[in-house]
Short mmCIF file of C-alpha atoms and ligand atoms in Angstrom, two decimals:
data_model
loop_
_atom_site.label_atom_id
_atom_site.label_comp_id
_atom_site.label_asym_id
_atom_site.label_seq_id
_atom_site.Cartn_x
_atom_site.Cartn_y
_atom_site.Cartn_z
CA MET M 1 0.13 -0.13 -0.11
CA LYS M 2 1.36 3.57 -0.90
CA ILE M 3 -0.03 7.03 0.08
CA LYS M 4 -1.59 8.38 -2.77
CA ALA M 5 -3.26 11.32 -1.48
CA CYS M 6 -2.84 13.79 1.79
CA ILE M 7 -6.06 15.27 2.98
CA PHE M 8 -5.56 18.45 4.68
CA ASP M 9 -8.09 19.92 7.58
CA LEU M 10 -8.16 23.97 6.71
CA ASP M 11 -8.55 25.84 10.02
CA GLY M 12 -5.41 25.20 12.28
CA VAL M 13 -3.32 23.25 9.63
CA ILE M 14 -2.98 25.51 6.72
CA VAL M 15 -3.93 28.71 8.06
CA ASP M 16 -4.57 29.91 11.58
CA THR M 17 -8.29 31.25 11.38
CA ALA M 18 -9.00 30.08 15.23
CA LYS M 19 -8.15 33.61 16.35
CA TYR M 20 -10.99 35.52 13.67
CA HIS M 21 -13.55 32.66 15.06
CA TYR M 22 -12.47 33.75 18.68
CA LEU M 23 -13.19 37.54 18.00
CA ALA M 24 -16.33 36.83 16.42
CA TRP M 25 -17.53 34.63 19.19
CA LYS M 26 -16.21 37.02 21.78
CA ARG M 27 -18.37 39.60 20.25
CA LEU M 28 -21.39 37.55 19.94
CA ALA M 29 -20.90 36.32 23.99
CA ASP M 30 -20.13 40.05 24.83
CA ASP M 31 -23.46 40.90 23.45
CA LEU M 32 -25.41 38.18 25.07
CA GLY M 33 -23.43 38.83 28.38
CA ILE M 34 -21.48 35.72 28.44
CA ASN M 35 -18.19 35.50 29.85
CA PHE M 36 -16.52 33.62 27.02
CA THR M 37 -12.42 33.24 27.29
CA GLU M 38 -9.72 31.83 24.91
CA LYS M 39 -9.66 28.85 26.86
CA ASP M 40 -13.50 28.08 26.11
CA ASN M 41 -12.24 28.73 22.43
CA GLU M 42 -10.39 25.65 22.44
CA ARG M 43 -13.37 23.75 22.74
CA LEU M 44 -14.46 25.15 19.32
CA LYS M 45 -11.74 23.69 17.25
CA GLY M 46 -13.14 21.36 14.64
CA VAL M 47 -16.55 21.77 15.99
CA SER M 48 -19.58 23.22 13.71
CA ARG M 49 -20.84 26.61 13.61
CA MET M 50 -24.23 25.67 15.36
CA ALA M 51 -22.38 23.35 17.69
CA SER M 52 -20.09 26.28 18.76
CA LEU M 53 -22.90 28.32 19.43
CA GLU M 54 -24.26 25.64 21.41
CA ILE M 55 -21.21 25.42 23.55
CA ILE M 56 -21.16 28.95 24.17
CA LEU M 57 -25.06 29.22 25.05
CA GLU M 58 -24.45 26.31 27.57
CA ILE M 59 -21.58 28.31 29.10
CA GLY M 60 -23.86 31.14 29.40
CA ASN M 61 -26.75 28.83 30.51
CA MET M 62 -28.85 30.16 27.81
CA VAL M 63 -31.89 28.30 26.00
CA PRO M 64 -32.93 30.28 23.13
CA ASP M 65 -35.19 28.70 20.39
CA GLU M 66 -33.98 27.49 16.98
CA ALA M 67 -34.95 30.55 15.23
CA GLU M 68 -32.91 32.63 17.38
CA LYS M 69 -30.19 30.20 17.16
CA VAL M 70 -30.11 30.56 13.35
CA GLU M 71 -30.04 34.23 13.52
CA LEU M 72 -27.27 34.50 16.20
CA THR M 73 -24.96 32.01 14.10
CA SER M 74 -25.44 34.25 11.07
CA LEU M 75 -24.57 37.21 13.08
CA LYS M 76 -21.51 35.42 14.11
CA ASN M 77 -20.66 34.32 10.55
CA SER M 78 -21.03 37.86 9.17
CA TRP M 79 -18.42 39.14 11.60
CA TYR M 80 -16.05 36.27 10.85
CA VAL M 81 -16.19 36.96 7.23
CA ASN M 82 -15.43 40.43 7.77
CA TYR M 83 -11.91 39.25 9.15
CA ILE M 84 -11.33 36.57 6.64
CA ASN M 85 -12.20 38.59 3.71
CA LYS M 86 -9.04 40.52 4.76
CA MET M 87 -6.93 37.60 4.93
CA THR M 88 -3.55 37.36 2.71
CA PRO M 89 -1.30 34.69 1.59
CA GLU M 90 1.04 35.96 4.55
CA GLU M 91 -1.39 34.05 6.79
CA ILE M 92 -0.58 30.59 5.24
CA LEU M 93 1.18 28.74 8.32
CA PRO M 94 4.86 28.04 7.68
CA GLY M 95 5.84 25.11 5.77
CA SER M 96 2.56 24.16 4.35
CA LEU M 97 3.12 25.38 0.79
CA LYS M 98 6.39 23.70 0.64
CA PHE M 99 5.21 20.38 1.75
CA ILE M 100 2.37 20.76 -0.73
CA MET M 101 4.51 21.36 -3.79
CA GLU M 102 6.82 18.43 -2.57
CA LEU M 103 3.55 16.02 -2.60
CA LYS M 104 2.35 17.60 -6.03
CA LYS M 105 6.02 16.95 -7.47
CA ALA M 106 5.65 13.24 -6.25
CA ASN M 107 2.35 12.76 -7.85
CA ILE M 108 0.50 12.52 -4.44
CA SER M 109 -3.11 13.98 -4.41
CA VAL M 110 -3.82 16.95 -2.31
CA ALA M 111 -7.06 17.67 -0.63
CA ILE M 112 -9.09 19.74 1.77
CA GLY M 113 -11.46 18.09 4.28
CA SER M 114 -12.94 20.66 6.55
CA ALA M 115 -16.30 21.39 8.28
CA SER M 116 -15.94 25.10 7.52
CA ARG M 117 -18.46 26.55 5.06
CA ASN M 118 -16.11 29.28 4.39
CA THR M 119 -13.49 27.00 3.16
CA THR M 120 -13.64 28.37 -0.79
CA LEU M 121 -13.68 32.40 0.62
CA ILE M 122 -10.48 31.38 2.85
CA LEU M 123 -8.76 29.43 0.11
CA GLU M 124 -9.37 32.27 -2.49
CA ARG M 125 -8.16 34.84 0.10
CA VAL M 126 -4.85 33.25 0.51
CA LYS M 127 -4.70 32.51 -2.95
CA ILE M 128 -4.17 28.45 -2.87
CA LYS M 129 -7.60 27.39 -4.29
CA ASN M 130 -5.95 25.93 -7.18
CA LEU M 131 -3.42 23.73 -5.49
CA PHE M 132 -6.12 21.15 -4.42
CA ASP M 133 -7.33 18.33 -6.50
CA ALA M 134 -10.57 18.27 -4.35
CA VAL M 135 -12.39 19.97 -1.51
CA ALA M 136 -14.78 18.61 0.74
CA ASP M 137 -16.39 20.92 3.31
CA GLY M 138 -19.47 21.89 5.31
CA ASN M 139 -21.38 22.68 2.08
CA ASN M 140 -20.91 19.16 0.34
CA VAL M 141 -20.70 17.32 3.89
CA HIS M 142 -23.15 17.18 6.48
CA LYS M 143 -21.93 14.78 9.23
CA ALA M 144 -19.82 16.55 11.75
CA LYS M 145 -16.35 15.10 12.78
CA PRO M 146 -15.76 12.54 14.29
CA ASP M 147 -18.03 11.28 11.45
CA PRO M 148 -15.45 10.11 8.71
CA GLU M 149 -17.77 11.61 5.96
CA VAL M 150 -15.56 14.62 5.36
CA PHE M 151 -12.47 12.67 4.72
CA LEU M 152 -14.56 9.92 2.82
CA THR M 153 -15.72 12.29 0.53
CA ALA M 154 -12.45 13.83 -0.12
CA ALA M 155 -11.21 10.77 -0.74
CA GLY M 156 -14.18 9.62 -2.90
CA MET M 157 -13.65 12.87 -5.05
CA LEU M 158 -10.14 11.98 -5.79
CA GLY M 159 -11.07 8.26 -6.54
CA ILE M 160 -8.49 7.17 -4.19
CA ALA M 161 -9.30 4.27 -1.32
CA PRO M 162 -9.05 5.61 2.22
CA GLU M 163 -6.18 3.07 3.13
CA ASN M 164 -4.18 5.20 0.45
CA CYS M 165 -4.85 8.57 2.44
CA VAL M 166 -3.18 10.37 5.16
CA VAL M 167 -5.15 13.00 6.80
CA PHE M 168 -3.38 16.22 8.56
CA GLU M 169 -5.86 17.40 11.64
CA ASP M 170 -5.19 19.71 14.43
CA ALA M 171 -8.68 18.96 16.45
CA GLU M 172 -9.09 15.52 18.22
CA ALA M 173 -12.57 15.02 16.53
CA GLY M 174 -10.68 15.37 13.21
CA VAL M 175 -8.48 12.84 14.18
CA LYS M 176 -11.12 10.40 15.27
CA ALA M 177 -12.84 11.13 12.03
CA ALA M 178 -9.63 10.26 10.18
CA LEU M 179 -9.45 7.03 11.97
CA ASN M 180 -13.28 6.24 11.63
CA ALA M 181 -12.59 6.56 7.91
CA GLY M 182 -10.00 3.97 7.99
CA MET M 183 -7.10 6.76 7.02
CA ARG M 184 -3.56 7.09 8.85
CA CYS M 185 -3.54 10.56 10.47
CA VAL M 186 -0.83 12.96 11.28
CA GLY M 187 -1.83 15.26 14.20
CA ILE M 188 -0.63 19.08 14.34
CA GLY M 189 -0.28 20.30 17.90
CA SER M 190 -0.14 18.90 21.21
CA ALA M 191 0.59 14.76 21.37
CA GLU M 192 -1.40 14.47 24.66
CA ILE M 193 -4.81 15.78 23.01
CA LEU M 194 -3.91 14.15 19.70
CA SER M 195 -2.76 10.95 21.32
CA LYS M 196 -4.78 8.93 18.95
CA ALA M 197 -2.87 10.08 15.80
CA HIS M 198 -0.19 7.77 14.30
CA LEU M 199 2.25 10.75 14.57
CA VAL M 200 2.08 14.23 16.27
CA ILE M 201 3.87 17.27 14.93
CA ARG M 202 4.13 21.04 15.79
CA GLY M 203 3.13 22.42 12.38
CA LEU M 204 3.46 21.53 8.87
CA TYR M 205 6.84 23.10 8.79
CA GLU M 206 8.18 19.76 10.54
CA MET M 207 6.95 17.42 7.25
CA ASN M 208 8.61 16.66 3.96
CA ILE M 209 8.52 14.02 1.41
CA GLU M 210 11.10 12.12 3.18
CA LYS M 211 9.38 12.27 6.46
CA LEU M 212 6.19 11.18 4.60
CA ARG M 213 7.97 8.06 3.05
CA ALA M 214 9.16 7.06 6.63
CA PHE M 215 5.67 7.29 7.73
CA GLU M 216 4.67 5.39 4.73
CA LYS M 217 6.79 2.52 5.91
CA LYS M 218 6.25 2.67 9.62
CA PHE M 219 2.53 2.59 9.41
CA GLY M 220 1.55 -0.24 7.46
CA TYR M 221 2.39 0.49 4.06
CA GLU M 222 4.98 -1.50 1.97
C1 G6P L 301 -13.62 24.30 11.40
C2 G6P L 301 -13.13 25.04 12.81
C3 G6P L 301 -14.45 25.38 13.36
C4 G6P L 301 -15.57 25.93 12.70
C5 G6P L 301 -15.87 25.30 11.58
C6 G6P L 301 -17.19 25.63 10.79
O1 G6P L 301 -13.89 23.00 11.75
O2 G6P L 301 -12.06 24.65 13.28
O3 G6P L 301 -13.91 26.28 14.47
O4 G6P L 301 -16.54 26.30 13.77
O5 G6P L 301 -15.02 24.99 10.73
O6 G6P L 301 -16.76 26.85 10.32
P1 G6P L 301 -17.62 27.79 9.62
O7 G6P L 301 -16.59 28.81 9.02
O8 G6P L 301 -18.56 27.33 8.80
O9 G6P L 301 -18.51 28.70 10.71
MG1 MG L 302 -8.88 22.41 12.51
#
């Protein structure tokens, strides 16, 4: 078995949008009189927009009806979009582009697997949309990570079997989603939080094609 595709989560792996999510959620929480901290924001990583709101409402002990919840998520999203509209290619996380270019040179497909419904906008703003062979995101996928749907959809779009795919993920739910998809997974971030991943690195700047080949050898590929 060979690695034929690398599937990347977007937020926290290729770009750092967590700070913009935080600023937008913080503004909403302040408006609602809820004390929402940066530590609370960690719980929102990899979590869908509505589930994120529900976590914040739970912190504030608030239970609005469904229509109000939809209104609150669209308000937050409008503020978030204002931030990401101003993103530039300088915000691509270190090492990401270099590694993706190495993969392309080695004929390994590259795809995005993200819960974000703003994926296309972000990829356009940082000018890397054309680099990816497939994009599975919150618009063509409906089951949230740890469900494997987003990664299976990306693999399906590429026409590559799950066992030939490696996922790069910064969220615990995302690592679980990759494993549930029958894929190998490289965690990006804390080895403690991402302990289920086959390998954990601090950022894509720690990856290169040689390390990927070593990974291929070590984790059940011939
Ligand atoms: C990613 C982020 C989450 C975010 C989700 C939905 O998974 O890690 O923090 O809530 O996408 O993003 P969206 O842009 O659709 O609100
Ligand atoms: Mg992420």
